[in-house]
Each structure stands twice: as structure tokens, then as C-alpha cells.
Amino acid sequence: MIGLVRKLRQSGVLGLNARNARYVLQHNPRHLYPLVDDKVLCKARLKAHGIAVPEQLGVVRGQYQARLLAQRLEQLDAFAIKPATGTGGDGVLVTLGRRGSDWLGPGGSLLSIADIQYHVSGILAGMYSLGGQLDSALIEALVRTDPVLRPIAPEGVPDIRVIVFRGVPVMAMVRLPTRRSGGKANLHQGAIGAGIDMATGQTLSAVMHHDIVNEHPDTGIPITGFQMPGWEGLIRLSARCFDAVPLGYLGVDIVLDEHHGPLVLELNARPGLAIQIANRAGLQHRLAFVDRLENPEGLGVQARARYALEGMLPR
């Protein structure tokens, strides 16, 4: 056991307690948490800084408004409803189109207006919110995944998670939905996490649950060696998010939309540590590298992004 602990420490693996004590508590001021924990506030903040986000179609803030949903959704075909303060993709309801008076859900299911109202009522009651507090339901335009990602993500909406420390992007992975994950990019539900080389944007190793995988389980297509499109722009976009919400230890989730390009889906003040498994590399050496820089927060976006793009981060 002592040998295992020593080996993990040497490889720079960051544990949960160390993440919270050294990085979240020290670098993330509490007064900024609402700006990322509440998706409605987060979208407004990002838009104010010129960062593209999925279109907001409405917000349902109480049970009275939920009873009037039929009028608000009458003209909408494809959209997503999500809890404003939800986490991990829980409580997200997606419609893909219309069939008569109903909406088509993933897998061909049909959703009536009563089904949607029931789901929204659960969101408002806090069924999916942080700490179980009363919540709001956010209605967003459906993200249409860029077809260039379909070889490694045949269904669902994949997203790219970038860890940004003191404004410097330090580690990234792409989360790929699978049939087992129900089309969600949620690693705990069976999605694949593939690490990404920060300098080149090519996928590295990948994991599904605790197993190393080289091919997508639904298609058999190789996952490693895939070139993420527009990688330099994605790294700069993640660095810009620090300017919008200056949390020192920040998770940035980006989706690639067929029509609108890269969109920031949400920010996270407590990004998980599974990204280390996907990359088969620890975070600590990279975080320590940034800590040795002189005032990285004072650098511009280009200067902060170049540490990743020019391969200066420790492996």
C-alpha cells in the first residue's frame, strides 16, 4: 500500500482532499460560486463577455409557470430542459422533434405535454438541484453536434472538458456518449472519457468506467489519435472563460454545434478528477508548473493559451 501511494504521488495524481484543500478552497472565492452553479446566471455572464453559449429559450421559475408550459412550447420542436443548478447531467430532458401533439424523445419515446410538465415540476421541487433546494428549469435550443465528431460519437452530444488553473488551460478530455450511458456524456453512466494532448488536440488513451478502451463500444471505431477540430480556438476559448468568471480552479465544458461552432455549455467550480484517468496523467505537476509562473492571471488569453499549445506543460 505504501508503495502504491508513493507511485501515485510520483506520477502527480491529485486526490479529492488535495484538490479541495489546495486548489478549490484557495483559488475559488465563494462569492463567485453562484455564477457557475446557476446555469442561467452563468449563461448571462458568458454572453456578457462575448462567449457563445446555447440559445436560451426560456426559464420556468415556479409551478404556476409550469402549468402554462403548453403555450411556451407550442412552437418549439427540438429543445433541452435542464435544472438550473443540476450537476452531472441529471434531470436533463431532450426532445428531438414533434409527432402530432407530442414530442420525440431519445430512443423514439413520445413525450406528452403532461410528461414534460411533470418533469419540470420535479426540477422546480429540487429533485436534481445542488443540496435539494428549490430550482428553476432552463429551456435551451438543442445542440446539433458537428458531424466531424460523429466517427467517435455516433449518438448524443459529446463535450470537451478543459481544466483551467489560474487562467491557464492545463488538461482536457472529450466525453463520448454511448448506448450504455443513454446518449449522455456522463462518465458515471457509461460514457467514454478520452484524454487529449494539449499541444496537438489529438485524443490519447480512453476509459469507460475503470477499463481502458481503444475503440468505441457501439461502433468499433478507434478513439485514440482523433484530431479535435479547431483545437487552438478551443484552448483560447477555455482561457477566455477565466476572464468571464475568475475562478482559479475551473472546469470548462464545450460542445461543437453544427451551425454555431464551439459553445460553452457550462462552467464548474469543482471539476472532477476522472480527467486524470482519461489522460493517464496526474494534474499536480501541471498545477505546480502554473504556480511557479509569475502572475499568470495578469497575462492575456494568447499568452496563457500558449503554455498548452506550445507543449510547455509537464506530461
Coordinates of C-alpha atoms in Angstrom, one line a residue:
M1 CA 0.0 0.0 0.0
I2 CA 2.8 2.4 0.9
G3 CA 4.4 1.7 -2.5
L4 CA 1.2 2.4 -4.3
V5 CA 0.8 5.7 -2.5
R6 CA 4.4 6.6 -3.4
K7 CA 3.8 5.7 -7.0
L8 CA 0.6 7.8 -7.3
R9 CA 2.4 10.8 -5.7
Q10 CA 5.4 10.5 -8.1
S11 CA 3.0 10.4 -11.1
G12 CA 1.3 13.6 -9.9
V13 CA -2.1 12.2 -9.3
L14 CA -4.3 14.7 -7.5
G15 CA -6.7 13.3 -4.8
L16 CA -10.0 14.7 -3.8
N17 CA -8.9 16.1 -0.5
A18 CA -5.8 17.8 -2.0
R19 CA -8.0 19.2 -4.8
N20 CA -10.4 20.8 -2.3
A21 CA -7.7 22.0 0.2
R22 CA -5.1 23.3 -2.2
Y23 CA -7.0 24.4 -5.2
V24 CA -10.8 24.8 -4.8
L25 CA -10.7 26.4 -1.3
Q26 CA -7.6 28.6 -2.0
H27 CA -8.4 29.7 -5.6
N28 CA -12.2 29.8 -5.9
P29 CA -13.8 32.7 -3.9
R30 CA -17.1 31.6 -2.5
H31 CA -18.9 34.7 -3.8
L32 CA -18.3 33.6 -7.4
Y33 CA -19.9 30.1 -7.0
P34 CA -23.4 31.3 -7.9
L35 CA -22.0 32.4 -11.3
V36 CA -21.2 28.8 -12.2
D37 CA -23.6 26.8 -10.0
D38 CA -26.6 28.5 -11.6
K39 CA -26.7 27.8 -15.4
V40 CA -29.0 30.8 -16.0
L41 CA -26.5 33.2 -14.3
C42 CA -23.6 31.5 -16.0
K43 CA -25.0 31.9 -19.5
A44 CA -25.7 35.6 -18.9
R45 CA -22.2 36.1 -17.6
L46 CA -20.5 34.4 -20.5
K47 CA -22.7 36.2 -23.1
A48 CA -21.8 39.5 -21.5
H49 CA -18.2 38.6 -22.2
G50 CA -18.9 37.7 -25.8
I51 CA -18.6 34.0 -25.3
A52 CA -21.1 31.9 -27.4
V53 CA -23.5 29.6 -25.4
P54 CA -26.5 27.5 -26.5
E55 CA -29.5 29.7 -27.1
Q56 CA -31.8 30.2 -24.1
L57 CA -35.4 29.8 -25.0
G58 CA -36.9 30.4 -21.6
V59 CA -36.7 29.9 -17.8
V60 CA -39.5 28.3 -15.7
R61 CA -39.3 29.7 -12.2
G62 CA -42.4 28.4 -10.4
Q63 CA -45.2 25.7 -10.5
Y64 CA -47.6 28.3 -11.9
Q65 CA -45.4 28.9 -14.9
A66 CA -45.0 25.1 -15.3
R67 CA -48.8 24.8 -15.7
L68 CA -48.5 27.2 -18.7
L69 CA -45.8 25.3 -20.5
A70 CA -48.1 24.2 -23.3
Q71 CA -48.2 27.8 -24.6
R72 CA -44.5 28.3 -24.3
L73 CA -43.6 25.1 -26.0
E74 CA -46.3 25.2 -28.7
Q75 CA -43.9 26.5 -31.4
L76 CA -40.8 24.5 -30.3
D77 CA -39.8 21.2 -31.8
A78 CA -36.3 20.3 -30.5
F79 CA -35.0 21.6 -27.2
A80 CA -33.5 20.7 -23.9
I81 CA -34.9 21.3 -20.4
K82 CA -32.4 21.2 -17.6
P83 CA -32.3 22.1 -13.9
A84 CA -30.6 25.5 -13.4
T85 CA -28.5 24.2 -10.5
G86 CA -28.2 20.5 -11.5
T87 CA -25.0 18.5 -11.8
G88 CA -23.7 15.6 -13.8
G89 CA -26.3 15.8 -16.5
D90 CA -29.1 14.6 -14.1
G91 CA -32.5 15.9 -14.8
V92 CA -31.8 16.9 -18.4
L93 CA -34.8 16.2 -20.8
V94 CA -34.2 16.3 -24.5
T95 CA -36.7 16.4 -27.3
L96 CA -35.7 15.8 -30.9
G97 CA -38.8 16.8 -32.8
R98 CA -42.6 16.6 -33.0
R99 CA -45.1 13.8 -33.7
G100 CA -48.5 15.3 -33.7
S101 CA -49.1 17.0 -30.4
D102 CA -46.3 15.0 -28.7
W103 CA -42.5 15.4 -28.8
L104 CA -40.0 12.8 -29.8
G105 CA -37.5 11.9 -27.1
P106 CA -34.2 9.9 -27.4
G107 CA -34.7 6.3 -28.5
G108 CA -38.1 7.1 -30.2
S109 CA -40.1 7.6 -27.0
L110 CA -43.0 10.0 -27.0
L111 CA -43.4 12.8 -24.5
S112 CA -46.8 14.5 -24.0
I113 CA -47.1 18.0 -22.5
A114 CA -48.2 16.3 -19.3
D115 CA -45.0 14.3 -19.3
I116 CA -42.9 17.4 -19.7
Q117 CA -44.8 19.4 -17.1
Y118 CA -44.3 16.5 -14.6
H119 CA -40.6 16.5 -15.3
V120 CA -40.4 20.3 -14.9
S121 CA -42.3 20.2 -11.7
G122 CA -39.7 17.7 -10.3
I123 CA -36.9 20.1 -11.3
L124 CA -38.6 23.1 -9.6
A125 CA -39.1 21.0 -6.4
G126 CA -35.3 20.4 -6.3
M127 CA -35.2 16.8 -7.4
Y128 CA -31.9 17.4 -9.3
S129 CA -30.5 20.5 -7.7
L130 CA -27.4 21.1 -5.5
G131 CA -28.4 20.4 -1.9
G132 CA -32.0 19.7 -2.9
Q133 CA -33.1 23.3 -2.8
L134 CA -35.9 24.7 -5.0
D135 CA -34.7 25.3 -8.5
S136 CA -35.6 26.8 -11.9
A137 CA -35.9 24.9 -15.2
L138 CA -33.8 26.2 -18.1
I139 CA -35.1 25.7 -21.7
E140 CA -32.3 25.7 -24.3
A141 CA -32.2 25.2 -28.0
L142 CA -31.0 21.7 -28.9
V143 CA -27.3 21.4 -29.7
R144 CA -26.7 19.8 -33.1
T145 CA -23.4 18.1 -32.8
D146 CA -20.9 18.9 -35.5
P147 CA -20.8 15.9 -37.9
V148 CA -17.0 15.9 -37.8
L149 CA -17.3 14.3 -34.3
R150 CA -19.7 11.5 -35.4
P151 CA -17.0 9.0 -36.1
I152 CA -16.2 8.8 -32.4
A153 CA -19.6 9.9 -31.1
P154 CA -22.3 8.3 -33.2
E155 CA -25.1 9.5 -30.9
G156 CA -25.8 12.0 -28.2
V157 CA -23.9 15.3 -27.6
P158 CA -20.2 14.8 -26.8
D159 CA -18.5 17.6 -24.8
I160 CA -14.9 18.7 -24.2
R161 CA -13.9 19.3 -20.6
V162 CA -10.9 21.6 -20.1
I163 CA -9.3 22.3 -16.6
V164 CA -8.2 25.9 -16.4
F165 CA -5.9 26.8 -13.5
R166 CA -5.2 30.4 -12.7
G167 CA -6.3 31.2 -16.3
V168 CA -4.0 28.6 -17.9
P169 CA -5.6 25.5 -19.6
V170 CA -3.8 22.5 -18.2
M171 CA -5.7 19.3 -19.1
A172 CA -8.5 18.2 -21.3
M173 CA -10.7 15.3 -22.3
V174 CA -13.6 14.6 -24.6
R175 CA -16.6 12.8 -23.1
L176 CA -18.3 10.5 -25.6
P177 CA -21.8 9.3 -25.1
T178 CA -22.6 5.6 -25.6
R179 CA -25.7 3.4 -25.7
R180 CA -24.9 2.4 -22.1
S181 CA -24.8 6.0 -21.0
G182 CA -28.2 6.6 -22.6
G183 CA -26.7 9.1 -25.0
K184 CA -25.4 11.3 -22.2
A185 CA -21.8 12.5 -21.9
N186 CA -21.7 11.3 -18.3
L187 CA -18.7 9.1 -17.3
H188 CA -20.5 7.7 -14.3
Q189 CA -23.4 6.5 -16.5
G190 CA -21.1 4.7 -19.0
A191 CA -19.8 7.4 -21.4
I192 CA -16.2 7.3 -22.6
G193 CA -13.6 9.8 -21.4
A194 CA -10.7 10.2 -23.9
G195 CA -7.7 12.3 -22.8
I196 CA -6.5 15.0 -25.3
D197 CA -2.9 16.1 -26.0
M198 CA -2.9 19.8 -25.0
A199 CA -0.4 20.7 -27.7
T200 CA -1.8 18.9 -30.7
G201 CA -5.5 18.3 -29.9
Q202 CA -5.3 14.6 -30.6
T203 CA -7.0 12.1 -28.4
L204 CA -4.8 9.9 -26.3
S205 CA -6.0 7.0 -24.2
A206 CA -9.6 6.4 -23.3
V207 CA -11.5 4.9 -20.4
M208 CA -15.0 3.6 -19.9
H209 CA -15.8 3.1 -16.2
H210 CA -12.4 1.8 -15.0
D211 CA -11.4 0.0 -18.2
I212 CA -9.0 1.2 -20.8
V213 CA -10.8 1.2 -24.2
N214 CA -9.3 1.9 -27.7
E215 CA -12.5 1.6 -29.7
H216 CA -16.0 2.9 -29.4
P217 CA -18.1 0.0 -27.9
D218 CA -21.1 0.8 -30.2
T219 CA -19.2 1.1 -33.5
G220 CA -15.8 -0.5 -33.1
I221 CA -14.2 2.7 -34.5
P222 CA -10.8 3.7 -32.9
I223 CA -11.0 6.5 -30.4
T224 CA -7.3 7.3 -30.0
G225 CA -5.5 9.5 -32.5
F226 CA -8.6 11.5 -33.4
Q227 CA -7.8 15.2 -34.2
M228 CA -10.2 17.6 -32.4
P229 CA -11.3 20.2 -34.9
G230 CA -10.2 23.8 -34.2
W231 CA -8.1 22.8 -31.2
E232 CA -6.2 26.1 -30.8
G233 CA -9.5 28.0 -30.8
L234 CA -10.9 25.7 -28.1
I235 CA -7.9 26.2 -25.9
R236 CA -8.2 30.0 -26.2
L237 CA -12.0 29.8 -25.6
S238 CA -11.4 27.9 -22.4
A239 CA -8.8 30.5 -21.3
R240 CA -11.3 33.3 -22.0
C241 CA -13.8 31.8 -19.6
F242 CA -11.4 32.6 -16.8
D243 CA -11.8 36.3 -17.8
A244 CA -15.6 36.0 -17.5
V245 CA -15.6 34.1 -14.2
P246 CA -12.2 34.4 -12.5
L247 CA -12.3 31.1 -10.5
G248 CA -8.7 29.9 -10.1
Y249 CA -9.6 26.2 -10.5
L250 CA -12.2 25.9 -13.2
G251 CA -13.8 23.3 -15.4
V252 CA -15.0 24.5 -18.8
D253 CA -17.4 22.3 -20.8
I254 CA -17.5 23.0 -24.6
V255 CA -19.8 21.5 -27.3
L256 CA -19.3 21.7 -31.0
D257 CA -22.5 22.7 -32.8
E258 CA -23.0 22.0 -36.4
H259 CA -24.3 25.5 -37.2
H260 CA -22.9 27.7 -34.4
G261 CA -19.5 26.2 -33.8
P262 CA -18.0 25.9 -30.3
L263 CA -20.4 26.8 -27.5
V264 CA -19.6 26.9 -23.8
L265 CA -22.2 24.6 -22.2
E266 CA -21.3 25.3 -18.6
L267 CA -18.6 26.0 -16.1
N268 CA -17.7 24.0 -12.9
A269 CA -16.1 25.2 -9.7
R270 CA -15.4 21.7 -8.6
P271 CA -14.4 19.7 -11.7
G272 CA -14.0 16.0 -11.1
L273 CA -10.7 14.2 -11.2
A274 CA -11.5 11.4 -13.7
I275 CA -9.8 13.5 -16.3
Q276 CA -6.6 12.2 -14.9
I277 CA -7.6 8.6 -15.7
A278 CA -8.6 9.6 -19.2
N279 CA -5.2 11.2 -19.8
R280 CA -3.3 8.6 -17.8
A281 CA -1.5 11.5 -16.2
G282 CA -1.7 13.4 -12.9
L283 CA -2.7 17.0 -12.6
Q284 CA -0.3 18.0 -9.8
H285 CA 2.8 18.5 -11.9
R286 CA 0.9 20.8 -14.3
L287 CA -0.7 22.8 -11.5
A288 CA 2.7 23.2 -9.8
F289 CA 4.1 24.4 -13.1
V290 CA 1.4 27.2 -13.3
D291 CA 2.0 28.0 -9.6
R292 CA 5.7 28.7 -10.5
L293 CA 4.7 31.3 -13.1
E294 CA 4.7 34.9 -12.1
N295 CA 1.2 36.3 -12.0
P296 CA -0.4 34.1 -14.8
E297 CA -3.7 35.7 -14.1
G298 CA -2.3 39.0 -15.4
L299 CA -1.4 37.6 -18.8
G300 CA -3.6 37.9 -21.9
V301 CA -5.5 35.0 -23.3
Q302 CA -2.9 34.3 -26.1
A303 CA -0.1 34.2 -23.6
R304 CA -2.0 31.9 -21.2
A305 CA -3.0 29.5 -24.1
R306 CA 0.5 29.2 -25.4
Y307 CA 1.6 27.2 -22.4
A308 CA -0.7 24.5 -23.6
L309 CA -0.4 24.9 -27.3
E310 CA 3.4 25.0 -27.4
G311 CA 3.8 21.9 -25.3
M312 CA 5.3 23.6 -22.2
L313 CA 3.1 21.8 -19.7
P314 CA 4.7 18.8 -17.9
R315 CA 3.4 15.4 -19.1

